[in-house]
Coordinates of C-alpha atoms in Angstrom, one line a residue:
M1 CA 83.9 8.6 -1.3
A2 CA 83.8 7.7 2.4
Y3 CA 81.4 10.6 3.0
L4 CA 79.0 9.4 0.2
L5 CA 79.0 5.9 1.6
T6 CA 78.2 7.3 5.1
F7 CA 75.4 9.4 3.7
R8 CA 73.8 6.4 2.0
L9 CA 74.1 4.3 5.1
S10 CA 72.4 7.0 7.1
I11 CA 69.5 7.1 4.6
F12 CA 69.1 3.4 4.7
S13 CA 69.1 3.4 8.5
T14 CA 66.4 6.1 8.5
V15 CA 64.2 4.2 6.1
L16 CA 64.7 0.9 8.0
F17 CA 63.8 2.7 11.2
L18 CA 60.6 4.1 9.7
C19 CA 59.5 0.7 8.4
M20 CA 60.1 -0.9 11.8
N21 CA 58.0 1.8 13.5
F22 CA 55.2 1.4 10.9
A23 CA 55.1 -2.4 11.6
C24 CA 54.9 -1.8 15.3
C25 CA 51.9 0.6 14.8
N26 CA 50.1 -2.0 12.7
N27 CA 49.1 -4.0 15.8
G28 CA 50.9 -7.1 14.5
R29 CA 48.7 -7.4 11.5
R30 CA 50.0 -8.9 8.3
V31 CA 48.8 -7.8 5.0
G32 CA 46.5 -10.8 4.6
D33 CA 44.9 -10.1 7.9
V34 CA 43.3 -6.8 6.9
M35 CA 40.0 -8.4 5.7
D36 CA 39.7 -10.6 8.7
T37 CA 40.2 -7.7 11.1
E38 CA 37.5 -5.7 9.2
F39 CA 35.1 -8.6 9.5
N40 CA 35.7 -8.9 13.2
G41 CA 35.1 -5.2 13.7
F42 CA 32.1 -3.7 11.8
S43 CA 31.4 -6.4 9.2
V44 CA 30.9 -10.1 9.0
P45 CA 31.6 -12.4 6.0
L46 CA 29.1 -13.6 3.6
E47 CA 30.3 -17.0 2.3
H48 CA 29.1 -19.2 -0.6
S49 CA 29.8 -22.7 -1.8
F50 CA 29.0 -24.5 -5.0
E51 CA 30.6 -27.9 -5.7
V52 CA 30.0 -30.6 -8.3
D53 CA 30.3 -33.3 -5.6
D54 CA 27.9 -31.4 -3.4
V55 CA 30.4 -31.3 -0.5
A56 CA 30.2 -27.7 0.9
K57 CA 33.5 -25.8 0.8
F58 CA 32.7 -22.2 1.8
R59 CA 34.7 -19.2 0.7
V60 CA 34.2 -15.5 1.1
R61 CA 31.7 -14.0 -1.4
G62 CA 31.5 -10.5 0.3
A63 CA 30.9 -8.8 3.6
L64 CA 27.8 -7.6 5.5
V65 CA 28.8 -4.1 6.7
L66 CA 27.1 -3.3 10.0
K67 CA 26.1 0.3 10.8
A68 CA 25.8 1.8 14.2
G69 CA 22.3 2.6 15.6
R70 CA 19.4 1.3 17.6
E71 CA 17.8 -0.4 14.6
P72 CA 19.6 -3.0 12.6
S73 CA 21.2 -1.5 9.5
V74 CA 23.3 -3.6 7.1
S75 CA 24.8 -3.0 3.7
L76 CA 26.4 -5.6 1.4
S77 CA 29.8 -5.4 -0.2
Q78 CA 30.8 -8.2 -2.6
S79 CA 33.3 -8.9 -5.3
Q80 CA 32.8 -10.3 -8.8
L81 CA 33.1 -14.0 -9.7
S82 CA 36.3 -15.1 -11.2
E83 CA 36.5 -16.9 -14.5
E84 CA 37.2 -20.1 -12.7
D85 CA 34.2 -19.7 -10.4
R86 CA 31.9 -18.8 -13.4
T87 CA 32.9 -22.1 -15.2
K88 CA 32.5 -24.0 -12.0
L89 CA 29.0 -22.6 -11.2
K90 CA 27.8 -23.6 -14.7
E91 CA 29.2 -27.1 -14.2
V92 CA 27.3 -27.4 -10.9
A93 CA 24.1 -26.1 -12.6
A94 CA 24.5 -28.7 -15.3
V95 CA 24.3 -31.5 -12.7
D96 CA 21.4 -29.8 -10.8
G97 CA 23.6 -29.0 -7.8
L98 CA 23.1 -26.5 -5.1
Y99 CA 24.4 -23.0 -4.5
R100 CA 24.8 -22.3 -0.7
V101 CA 25.3 -19.2 1.3
R102 CA 26.0 -18.8 5.0
V103 CA 26.5 -16.1 7.6
P104 CA 27.7 -16.3 11.2
R105 CA 25.2 -15.9 14.1
V106 CA 25.8 -12.3 15.3
F107 CA 24.0 -9.2 16.4
L108 CA 23.3 -6.9 13.5
Q109 CA 24.1 -3.8 15.6
A110 CA 27.6 -2.6 15.2
D111 CA 27.7 -1.3 18.8
R112 CA 26.7 -4.7 20.2
Q113 CA 29.6 -6.8 18.8
T114 CA 31.2 -7.1 22.2
E115 CA 28.1 -9.1 23.3
R116 CA 28.0 -11.5 20.4
Q117 CA 28.8 -15.2 20.9
V118 CA 29.4 -16.9 17.6
E119 CA 27.7 -20.3 17.7
G120 CA 28.2 -21.6 14.2
H121 CA 26.6 -20.4 11.0
L122 CA 23.2 -20.0 9.4
T123 CA 22.9 -21.6 5.9
A124 CA 20.5 -21.3 3.0
F125 CA 20.6 -22.6 -0.6
V126 CA 19.0 -22.5 -4.0
R127 CA 19.4 -24.6 -7.1
A128 CA 22.6 -23.6 -8.9
C129 CA 20.8 -23.5 -12.3
A130 CA 18.4 -20.9 -10.9
M131 CA 21.4 -18.8 -9.8
V132 CA 22.9 -19.1 -13.3
E133 CA 19.7 -18.3 -15.2
S134 CA 18.9 -15.4 -13.0
H135 CA 22.3 -13.8 -14.0
L136 CA 23.4 -13.8 -10.3
S137 CA 20.3 -11.8 -9.3
D138 CA 19.2 -12.9 -5.8
V139 CA 17.4 -11.7 -2.7
I140 CA 19.0 -12.4 0.7
T141 CA 16.9 -11.9 3.8
L142 CA 18.3 -11.8 7.3
H143 CA 15.9 -12.8 10.0
T144 CA 16.4 -11.4 13.5
D145 CA 14.8 -11.8 16.9
V146 CA 13.5 -8.8 18.9
S147 CA 17.0 -8.0 20.2
G148 CA 18.5 -7.9 16.7
Y149 CA 20.3 -11.2 17.0
L150 CA 20.6 -13.1 13.7
I151 CA 18.5 -16.3 13.8
G152 CA 18.0 -17.1 10.1
V153 CA 18.9 -16.4 6.5
S154 CA 17.1 -17.1 3.3
I155 CA 17.9 -16.7 -0.4
V156 CA 15.8 -16.7 -3.5
T157 CA 16.6 -15.9 -7.2
L158 CA 14.8 -13.6 -9.6
P159 CA 13.4 -15.5 -11.5
G160 CA 13.4 -18.6 -9.4
A161 CA 12.7 -21.3 -12.0
C162 CA 15.2 -23.3 -14.1
R163 CA 14.2 -23.3 -17.8
G164 CA 17.5 -24.4 -19.4
T165 CA 18.3 -21.0 -20.8
E166 CA 21.8 -20.5 -22.2
V167 CA 23.9 -18.0 -20.3
E168 CA 27.1 -16.2 -21.4
D169 CA 29.9 -16.3 -18.8
E170 CA 31.5 -13.0 -19.5
V171 CA 28.3 -11.0 -19.6
D172 CA 25.8 -12.6 -17.3
L173 CA 27.8 -14.3 -14.6
E174 CA 30.3 -11.6 -13.7
A175 CA 28.8 -9.5 -10.9
F176 CA 26.1 -10.2 -8.3
N177 CA 22.9 -8.2 -8.4
T178 CA 21.7 -8.7 -4.8
T179 CA 18.9 -7.2 -2.8
L180 CA 19.5 -7.4 1.0
S181 CA 16.7 -7.1 3.5
I182 CA 16.2 -7.5 7.2
M183 CA 13.1 -9.2 8.6
A184 CA 12.4 -8.5 12.3
P185 CA 9.5 -10.0 14.3
V186 CA 6.3 -7.9 14.3
N187 CA 4.0 -7.8 17.4
A188 CA 0.6 -9.3 16.6
P189 CA -2.4 -7.1 17.5
G190 CA -3.8 -7.9 20.9
P191 CA -7.5 -8.4 21.8
E192 CA -9.5 -5.3 22.5
T193 CA -9.8 -6.0 26.2
T194 CA -9.2 -2.5 27.4
L195 CA -12.4 -1.1 25.8
F196 CA -14.4 -4.0 27.1
I197 CA -13.2 -3.5 30.6
E198 CA -13.9 0.2 30.4
Q199 CA -17.5 -0.5 29.4
L200 CA -17.9 -3.0 32.2
E201 CA -16.6 -0.4 34.7
Q202 CA -19.0 2.2 33.4
M203 CA -22.0 -0.1 33.7
E204 CA -20.9 -1.0 37.3
K205 CA -20.7 2.7 38.2
K206 CA -24.2 3.3 36.8
G207 CA -25.6 0.5 38.8
K208 CA -24.0 1.9 42.0
N209 CA -25.1 5.5 41.4
P210 CA -28.5 6.1 43.1
Q211 CA -29.2 9.3 41.1
E212 CA -29.2 7.2 37.9
Q213 CA -31.4 4.5 39.3
K214 CA -35.0 5.0 38.1
S215 CA -37.8 4.6 40.6
F216 CA -40.8 2.3 40.1
F217 CA -43.1 5.2 39.2
A218 CA -40.6 6.7 36.7
K219 CA -40.3 3.4 34.9
Y220 CA -44.0 2.4 34.9
W221 CA -45.9 5.7 35.0
Y222 CA -47.9 5.1 31.9
L223 CA -49.2 1.8 33.3
I224 CA -50.2 3.5 36.6
L225 CA -51.9 6.4 34.8
G226 CA -53.8 4.1 32.5
G227 CA -55.0 2.0 35.5
A228 CA -56.2 5.1 37.3
I229 CA -58.1 6.3 34.3
F230 CA -59.7 2.9 33.9
L231 CA -60.9 2.9 37.5
M232 CA -62.4 6.3 37.2
A233 CA -64.3 5.4 34.0
T234 CA -65.7 2.2 35.5
S235 CA -66.8 3.8 38.7
S236 CA -68.7 6.6 37.0
A237 CA -70.6 4.2 34.8
Q238 CA -72.2 2.3 37.8
P239 CA -75.7 3.6 39.2
P240 CA -75.6 5.2 42.6
A241 CA -76.5 2.9 45.5
G242 CA -79.9 3.5 47.3
G243 CA -81.5 5.8 44.6
D244 CA -85.1 7.2 44.8
R245 CA -88.0 4.8 43.9
E246 CA -90.6 5.8 41.3
Q247 CA -94.0 6.9 43.0
S248 CA -97.5 5.6 41.7

């Protein structure tokens, strides 16, 4: 009996030792901190708010997953609306309230997260009734500067108008149907100054090249030739000076 008790105590001690080691290797994270750590690493939260009193209370809607690379590449991961949120969204739509989304100001490159300086959030909104009648179909556009830093966000619904259409909670307001796009600045076409400068340089070279300069005779040879022919014709038509006189 004493041997069996000792064996059980040794198993319990081994299990306890393994659990303690696992907790130490977890970097001090609690179970509830997993999502926050993922957001701080390679993804950032996408939050939304819809309140009847129009006082924004943002909570997590999903995550923008950043992908490594020179060009910004982002995918969207989001969960379904709960039954409570579906009812609440319809109530906000009934009073013509707003549906808001927001994202933090970050770089959209995963390998530049050490450079980011979070300075608040970027917010956009649509009418809640449009969100309901579109069956949670929206287009979210992330606007960046030339360095890939997030400077704006916009949201539209498809369709965008509110027509008072009845929507079933369980079928139409369960999952988001979102299209995510990134809008980077595009360089405008510059003036065609290079070609104009080249043409000016060619004209200047032609003016300085003596071989290409035409002489006076090469330019006006036809005038000179015409003048010579005219002089010859007029001189031959005049009677010779001091001619013989007629004898009687």
